[in-house]
Coordinates of C-alpha atoms and ligand atoms in Angstrom, one line a residue:
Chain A
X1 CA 0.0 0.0 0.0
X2 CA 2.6 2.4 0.8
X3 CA 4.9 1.3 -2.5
X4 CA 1.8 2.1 -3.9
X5 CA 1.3 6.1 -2.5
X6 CA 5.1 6.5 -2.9
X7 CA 4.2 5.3 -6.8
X8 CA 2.1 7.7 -7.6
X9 CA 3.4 10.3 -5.7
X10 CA 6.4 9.9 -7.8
X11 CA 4.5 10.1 -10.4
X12 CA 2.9 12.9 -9.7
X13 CA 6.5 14.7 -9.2
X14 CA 7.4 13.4 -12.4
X15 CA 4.8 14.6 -14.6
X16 CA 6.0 18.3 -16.0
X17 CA 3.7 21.1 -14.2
X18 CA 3.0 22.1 -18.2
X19 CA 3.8 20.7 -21.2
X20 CA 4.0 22.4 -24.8
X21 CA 2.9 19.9 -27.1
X22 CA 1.6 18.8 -30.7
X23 CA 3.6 22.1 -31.7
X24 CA 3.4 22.5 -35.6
X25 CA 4.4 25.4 -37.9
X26 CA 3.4 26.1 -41.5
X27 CA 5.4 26.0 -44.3
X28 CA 7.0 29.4 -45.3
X29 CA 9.4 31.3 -47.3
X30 CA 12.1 33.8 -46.0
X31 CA 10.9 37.3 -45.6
X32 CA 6.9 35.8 -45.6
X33 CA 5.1 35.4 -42.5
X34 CA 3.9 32.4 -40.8
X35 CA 2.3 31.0 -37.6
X36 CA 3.0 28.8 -35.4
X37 CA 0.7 26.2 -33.5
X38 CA 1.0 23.7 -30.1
X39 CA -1.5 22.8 -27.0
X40 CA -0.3 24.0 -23.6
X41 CA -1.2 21.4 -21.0
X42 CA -1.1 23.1 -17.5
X43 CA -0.9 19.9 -15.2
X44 CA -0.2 21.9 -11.9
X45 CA -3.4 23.2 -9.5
X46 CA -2.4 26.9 -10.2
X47 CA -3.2 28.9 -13.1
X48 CA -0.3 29.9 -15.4
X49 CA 0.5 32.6 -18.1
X50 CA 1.8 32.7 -21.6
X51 CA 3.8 36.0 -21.8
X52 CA 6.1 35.8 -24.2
X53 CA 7.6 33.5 -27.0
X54 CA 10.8 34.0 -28.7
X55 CA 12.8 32.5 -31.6
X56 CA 15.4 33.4 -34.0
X57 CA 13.4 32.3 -36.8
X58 CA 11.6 35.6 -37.5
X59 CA 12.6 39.2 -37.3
X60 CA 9.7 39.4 -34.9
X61 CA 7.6 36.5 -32.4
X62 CA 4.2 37.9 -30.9
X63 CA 1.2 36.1 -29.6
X64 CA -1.7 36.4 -31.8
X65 CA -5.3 35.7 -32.5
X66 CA -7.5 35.6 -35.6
X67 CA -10.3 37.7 -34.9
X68 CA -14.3 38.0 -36.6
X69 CA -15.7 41.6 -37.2
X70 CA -18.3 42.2 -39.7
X71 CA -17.6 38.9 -41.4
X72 CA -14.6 39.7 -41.7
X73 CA -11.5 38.3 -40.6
X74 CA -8.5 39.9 -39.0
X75 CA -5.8 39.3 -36.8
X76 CA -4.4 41.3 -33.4
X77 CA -1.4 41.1 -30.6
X78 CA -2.3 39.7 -28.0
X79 CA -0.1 40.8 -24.6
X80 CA -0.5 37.0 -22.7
X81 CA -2.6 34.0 -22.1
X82 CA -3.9 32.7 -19.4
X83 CA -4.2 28.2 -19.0
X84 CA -5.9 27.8 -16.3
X85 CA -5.8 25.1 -13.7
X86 CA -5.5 21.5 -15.0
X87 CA -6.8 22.5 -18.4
X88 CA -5.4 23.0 -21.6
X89 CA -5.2 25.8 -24.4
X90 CA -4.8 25.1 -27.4
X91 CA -3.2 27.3 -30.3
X92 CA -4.9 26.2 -33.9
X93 CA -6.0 27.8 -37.1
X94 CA -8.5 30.4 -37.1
X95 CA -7.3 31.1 -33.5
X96 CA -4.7 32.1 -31.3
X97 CA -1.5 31.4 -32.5
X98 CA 2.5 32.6 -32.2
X99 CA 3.1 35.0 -35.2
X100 CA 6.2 34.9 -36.9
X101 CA 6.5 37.9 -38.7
X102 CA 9.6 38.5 -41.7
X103 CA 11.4 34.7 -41.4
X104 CA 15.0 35.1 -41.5
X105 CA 14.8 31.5 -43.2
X106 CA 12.3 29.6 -45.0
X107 CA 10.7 27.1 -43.4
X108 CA 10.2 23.8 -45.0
X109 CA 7.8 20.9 -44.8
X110 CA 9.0 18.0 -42.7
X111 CA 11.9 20.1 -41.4
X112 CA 11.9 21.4 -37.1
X113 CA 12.6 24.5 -35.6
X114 CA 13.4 25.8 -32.4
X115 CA 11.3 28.1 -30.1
X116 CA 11.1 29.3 -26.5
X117 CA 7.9 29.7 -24.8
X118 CA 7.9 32.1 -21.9
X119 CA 5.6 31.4 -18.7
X120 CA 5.0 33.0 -15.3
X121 CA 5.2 30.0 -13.3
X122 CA 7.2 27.6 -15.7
X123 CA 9.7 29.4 -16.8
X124 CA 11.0 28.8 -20.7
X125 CA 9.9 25.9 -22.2
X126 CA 11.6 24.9 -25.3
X127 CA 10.6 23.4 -28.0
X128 CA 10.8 22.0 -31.7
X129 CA 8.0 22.9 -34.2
X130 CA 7.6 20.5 -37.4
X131 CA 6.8 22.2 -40.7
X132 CA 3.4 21.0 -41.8
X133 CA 0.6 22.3 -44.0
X134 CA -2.1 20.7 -42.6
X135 CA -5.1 22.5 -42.1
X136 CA -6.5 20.9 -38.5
X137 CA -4.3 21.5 -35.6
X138 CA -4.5 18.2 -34.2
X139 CA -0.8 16.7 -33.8
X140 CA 1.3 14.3 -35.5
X141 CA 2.0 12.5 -32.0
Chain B
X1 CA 1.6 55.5 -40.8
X2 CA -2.1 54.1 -41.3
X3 CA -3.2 53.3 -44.4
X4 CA -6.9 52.8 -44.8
X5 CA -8.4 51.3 -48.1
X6 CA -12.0 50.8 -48.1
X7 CA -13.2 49.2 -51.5
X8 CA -17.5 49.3 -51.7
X9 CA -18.5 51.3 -54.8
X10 CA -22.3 51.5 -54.9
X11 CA -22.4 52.6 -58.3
X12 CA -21.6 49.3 -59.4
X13 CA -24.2 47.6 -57.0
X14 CA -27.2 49.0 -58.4
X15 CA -27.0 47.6 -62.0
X16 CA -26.0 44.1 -60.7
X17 CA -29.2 44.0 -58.2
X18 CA -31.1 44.9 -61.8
X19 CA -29.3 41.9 -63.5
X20 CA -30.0 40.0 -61.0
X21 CA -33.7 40.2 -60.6
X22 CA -33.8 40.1 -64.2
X23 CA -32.2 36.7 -64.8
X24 CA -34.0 33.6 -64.2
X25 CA -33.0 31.2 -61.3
X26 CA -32.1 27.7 -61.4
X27 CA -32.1 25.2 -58.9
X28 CA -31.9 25.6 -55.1
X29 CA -29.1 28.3 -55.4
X30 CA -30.4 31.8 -53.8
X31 CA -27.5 33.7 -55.3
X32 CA -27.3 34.6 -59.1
X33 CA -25.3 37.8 -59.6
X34 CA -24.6 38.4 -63.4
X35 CA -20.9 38.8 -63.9
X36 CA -21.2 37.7 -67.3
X37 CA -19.9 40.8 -68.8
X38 CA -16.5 41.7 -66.8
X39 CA -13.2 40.9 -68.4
X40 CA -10.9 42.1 -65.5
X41 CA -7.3 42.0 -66.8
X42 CA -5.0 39.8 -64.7
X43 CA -1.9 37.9 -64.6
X44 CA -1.3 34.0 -63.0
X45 CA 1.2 33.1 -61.1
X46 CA 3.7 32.5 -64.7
X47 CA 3.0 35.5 -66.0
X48 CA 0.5 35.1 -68.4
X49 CA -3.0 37.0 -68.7
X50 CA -5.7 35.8 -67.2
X51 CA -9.5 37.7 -68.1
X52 CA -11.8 37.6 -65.2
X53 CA -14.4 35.9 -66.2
X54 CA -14.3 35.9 -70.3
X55 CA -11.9 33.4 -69.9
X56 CA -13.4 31.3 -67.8
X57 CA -17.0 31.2 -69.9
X58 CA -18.1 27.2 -70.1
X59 CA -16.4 26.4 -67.0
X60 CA -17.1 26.8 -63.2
X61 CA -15.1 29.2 -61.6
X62 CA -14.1 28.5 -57.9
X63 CA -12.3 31.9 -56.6
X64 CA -10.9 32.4 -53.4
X65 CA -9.4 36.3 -52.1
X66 CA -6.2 36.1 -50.3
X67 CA -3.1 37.7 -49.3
X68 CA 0.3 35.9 -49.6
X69 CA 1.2 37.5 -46.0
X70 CA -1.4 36.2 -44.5
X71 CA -0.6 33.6 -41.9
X72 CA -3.6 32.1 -40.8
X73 CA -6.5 32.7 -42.6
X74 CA -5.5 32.5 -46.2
X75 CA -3.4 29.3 -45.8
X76 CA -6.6 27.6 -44.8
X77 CA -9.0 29.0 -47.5
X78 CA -6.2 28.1 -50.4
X79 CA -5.9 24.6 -48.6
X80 CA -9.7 24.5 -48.4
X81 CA -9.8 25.1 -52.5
X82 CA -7.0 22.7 -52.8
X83 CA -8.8 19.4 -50.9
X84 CA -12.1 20.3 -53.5
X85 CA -9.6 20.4 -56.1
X86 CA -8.5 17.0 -55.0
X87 CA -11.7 15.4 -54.3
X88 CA -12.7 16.6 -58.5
X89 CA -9.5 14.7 -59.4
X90 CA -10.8 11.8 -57.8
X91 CA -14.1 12.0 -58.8
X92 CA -13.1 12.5 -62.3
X93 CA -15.4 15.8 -62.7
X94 CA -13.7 18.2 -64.9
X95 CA -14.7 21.7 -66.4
X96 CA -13.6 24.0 -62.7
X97 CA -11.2 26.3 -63.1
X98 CA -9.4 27.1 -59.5
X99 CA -8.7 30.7 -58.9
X100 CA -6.7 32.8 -55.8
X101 CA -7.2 36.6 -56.3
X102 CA -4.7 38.4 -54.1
X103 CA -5.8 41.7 -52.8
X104 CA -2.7 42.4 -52.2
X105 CA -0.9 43.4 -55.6
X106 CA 1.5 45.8 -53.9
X107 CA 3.4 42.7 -52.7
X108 CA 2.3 39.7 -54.2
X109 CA 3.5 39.9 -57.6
X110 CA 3.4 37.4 -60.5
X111 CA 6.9 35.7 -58.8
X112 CA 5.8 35.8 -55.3
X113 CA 2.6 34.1 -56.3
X114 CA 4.6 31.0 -58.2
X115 CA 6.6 30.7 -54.8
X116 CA 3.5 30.7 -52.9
X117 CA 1.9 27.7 -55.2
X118 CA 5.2 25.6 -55.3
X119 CA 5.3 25.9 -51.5
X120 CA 1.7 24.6 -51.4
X121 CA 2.2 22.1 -53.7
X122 CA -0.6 23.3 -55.7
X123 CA -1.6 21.6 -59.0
X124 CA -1.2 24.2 -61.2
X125 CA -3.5 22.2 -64.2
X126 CA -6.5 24.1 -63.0
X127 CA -5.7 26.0 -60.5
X128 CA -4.2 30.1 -61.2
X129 CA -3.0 32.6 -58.4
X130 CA -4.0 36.2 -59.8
X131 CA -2.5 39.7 -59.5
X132 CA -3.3 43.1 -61.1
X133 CA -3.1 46.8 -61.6
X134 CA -4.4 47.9 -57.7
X135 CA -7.4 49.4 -60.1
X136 CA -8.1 46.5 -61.4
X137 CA -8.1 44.8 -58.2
X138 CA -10.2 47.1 -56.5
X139 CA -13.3 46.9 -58.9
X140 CA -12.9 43.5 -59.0
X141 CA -13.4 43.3 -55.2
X142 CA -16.4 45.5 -55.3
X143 CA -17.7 43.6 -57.7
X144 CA -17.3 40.5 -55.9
X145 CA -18.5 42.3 -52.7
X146 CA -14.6 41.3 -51.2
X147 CA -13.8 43.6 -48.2
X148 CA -9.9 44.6 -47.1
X149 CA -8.6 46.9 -44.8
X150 CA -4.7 47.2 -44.2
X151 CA -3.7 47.8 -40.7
X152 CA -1.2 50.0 -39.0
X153 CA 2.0 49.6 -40.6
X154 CA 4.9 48.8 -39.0
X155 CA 8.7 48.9 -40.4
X156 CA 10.8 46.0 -39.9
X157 CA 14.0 46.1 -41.3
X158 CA 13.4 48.5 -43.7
X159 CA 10.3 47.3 -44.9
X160 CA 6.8 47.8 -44.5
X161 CA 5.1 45.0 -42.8
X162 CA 1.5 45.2 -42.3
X163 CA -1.7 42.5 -42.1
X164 CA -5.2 42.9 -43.7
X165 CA -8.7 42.3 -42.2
X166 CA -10.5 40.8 -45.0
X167 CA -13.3 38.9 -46.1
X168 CA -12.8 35.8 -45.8
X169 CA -14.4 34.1 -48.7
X170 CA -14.5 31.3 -51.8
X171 CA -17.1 31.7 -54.4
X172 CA -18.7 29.6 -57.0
X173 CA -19.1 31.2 -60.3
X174 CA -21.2 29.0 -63.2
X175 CA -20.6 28.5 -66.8
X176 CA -22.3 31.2 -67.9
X177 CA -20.8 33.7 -65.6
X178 CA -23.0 34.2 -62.7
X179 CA -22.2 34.6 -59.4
X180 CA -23.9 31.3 -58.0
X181 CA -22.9 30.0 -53.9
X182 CA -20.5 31.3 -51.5
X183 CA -19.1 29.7 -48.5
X184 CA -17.0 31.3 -45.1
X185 CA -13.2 30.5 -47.1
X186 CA -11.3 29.6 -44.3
X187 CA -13.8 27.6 -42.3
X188 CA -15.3 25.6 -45.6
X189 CA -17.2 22.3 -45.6
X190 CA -15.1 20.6 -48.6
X191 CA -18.6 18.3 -48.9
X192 CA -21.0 20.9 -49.6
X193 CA -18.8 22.3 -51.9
X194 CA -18.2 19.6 -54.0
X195 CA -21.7 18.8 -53.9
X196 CA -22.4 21.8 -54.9
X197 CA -20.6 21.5 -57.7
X198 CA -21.8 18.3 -58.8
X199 CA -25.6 20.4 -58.8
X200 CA -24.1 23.1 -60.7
X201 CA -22.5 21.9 -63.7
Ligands
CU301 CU1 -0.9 36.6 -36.5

């Protein structure tokens, strides 16, 4: 009984308080835009915040969402986002999203690339985007 | 720096409301805007002229507005026209002609648009990205009823880097020219569109 508390208190520990994951990117070409896509899993009991991402891939990074006015569609900056407790956000198409604006390289199909996600509680999380034109932003994993 | 472009000429409305309750209507399609007589000169993504919609006449015209800048929006409605594409292959239905207006001639010229179809891996049989003359553009838009407002501009490295709010649209001309079925671009139901299709040739 006890090996069995200390178990799954271990695993508890072990599990990452958030988790970037299913991160995807869309195919680009340098000096074009493009966005970027993931689901943030917040496995802790506190809320946490998105503030910032960074990269070297673009000339600028920003967090993003696609917007509907008037039937029509735009896009605006967004300054953070909140996951909340045990839940999950989830950037996709149509949505928010991490903007790269004026690649310094292209980015091709099938290839990764790096990018730091900033959080309040977390810290940086890095991780690899795979270039992929799909149009759904449910993940390759 | 703002720049503001507003494209909705009324003028042109008028007469195409008139066409439209003049012409007879076929099948369970509300829409049926005569375009019939526009020849909007254009070039595809190798260069060569394209008249909007002479050119098309005897085929069904599926159009799409987008902006090669555009990161999340336009990818999807170009995608959207590429799975009906697809499913025509398949299906073996022939006679639709695939077209990607930019309203964004500025930047997205003739080159930029080939880039932007290899990158897709679009099949370019049937399927044309189109730029213009900004006129020419522009009274194509109102025509079409297309929407697109540029946002502040920002410099980045020298360049001017700014995003459009647009609408955010693919449209179904028929053989003879007239505006027929429209669908939200981005956000599409390939299905419906190919049956439309199938109903409208
Ligand atoms: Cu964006």
């Amino acid at each position: 009984m006890l090996n069995l508390i200390i178990g799954i208190l271990l695993l508890a520990t072990l599990a990452p308080k958030l988790e970037v994951t299913n991160n995807w990117v869309r195919p680009s070409s340098k000096d074009m835009n493009t966005a970027v896509y993931a689901v943030i899993k917040n496995n802790s009991d506190k809320a946490d915040t998105l503030y910032s991402v960074s990269s070297n891939l673009a000339k600028v990074t920003e967090i993003h969402e696609t917007y509907e006015k008037d039937g029509s569609m735009g896009m605006r900056k967004v300054d953070f986002i909140v996951i909340p407790a045990k839940k999950s956000f989830e950037l996709k198409p149509g949505s928010h999203h991490i903007m790269l604006i004026k690649l310094n390289q292209d980015i091709q199909k099938g290839k990764k690339y790096e990018l730091t996600y900033k959080f309040k509680r977390a810290g940086e999380i890095k991780v690899s985007a795979v270039a992929n034109d799909k149009a759904s932003g449910h993940g390759t994993h | 720096m703002k720049i503001l472009k507003i494209f909705f000429h009324l003028q042109i409305s008028i007469p195409l409301l008139l066409l439209i309750s003049l012409s007879g209507c076929k099948s369970d399609f509300e829409l049926n805007e005569n375009l019939q007589g526009f020849s909007f000169t254009l070039s595809d993504q190798d260069g060569k002229t394209v008249k909007f919609t002479s050119d098309q006449k005897g085929k069904l015209i599926v159009v799409g507005f987008i902006f090669t800048h555009c990161p999340d929006i336009c990818p999807l409605t170009v995608n959207n026209m590429q799975l009906v594409q697809k499913e025509l292959k398949k299906e073996g239905i022939e006679g639709v002609e695939f077209l990607a207006i930019t309203f964004d001639p500025e930047r997205d010229s003739v080159k930029l648009l080939k880039k932007f179809s290899a990158l897709r891996e679009i099949d370019e049989k049937n399927f044309r990205f189109l730029t213009g003359p900004r006129k020419e553009i522009d009274s194509l838009m109102s025509v079409m009823r297309i929407v697109a407002v540029t946002g502040d501009t920002t410099m980045i490295d020298g360049s001017a880097s700014y995003f459009y709010t647009h609408t955010d649209r693919i449209s179904i001309i028929d053989q003879r020219g007239f505006l027929r079925t429209e669908y939200p671009g981005s956000k599409a139901n390939i299905e419906e569109i190919v049956n439309d299709i199938k109903k409208l040739r």
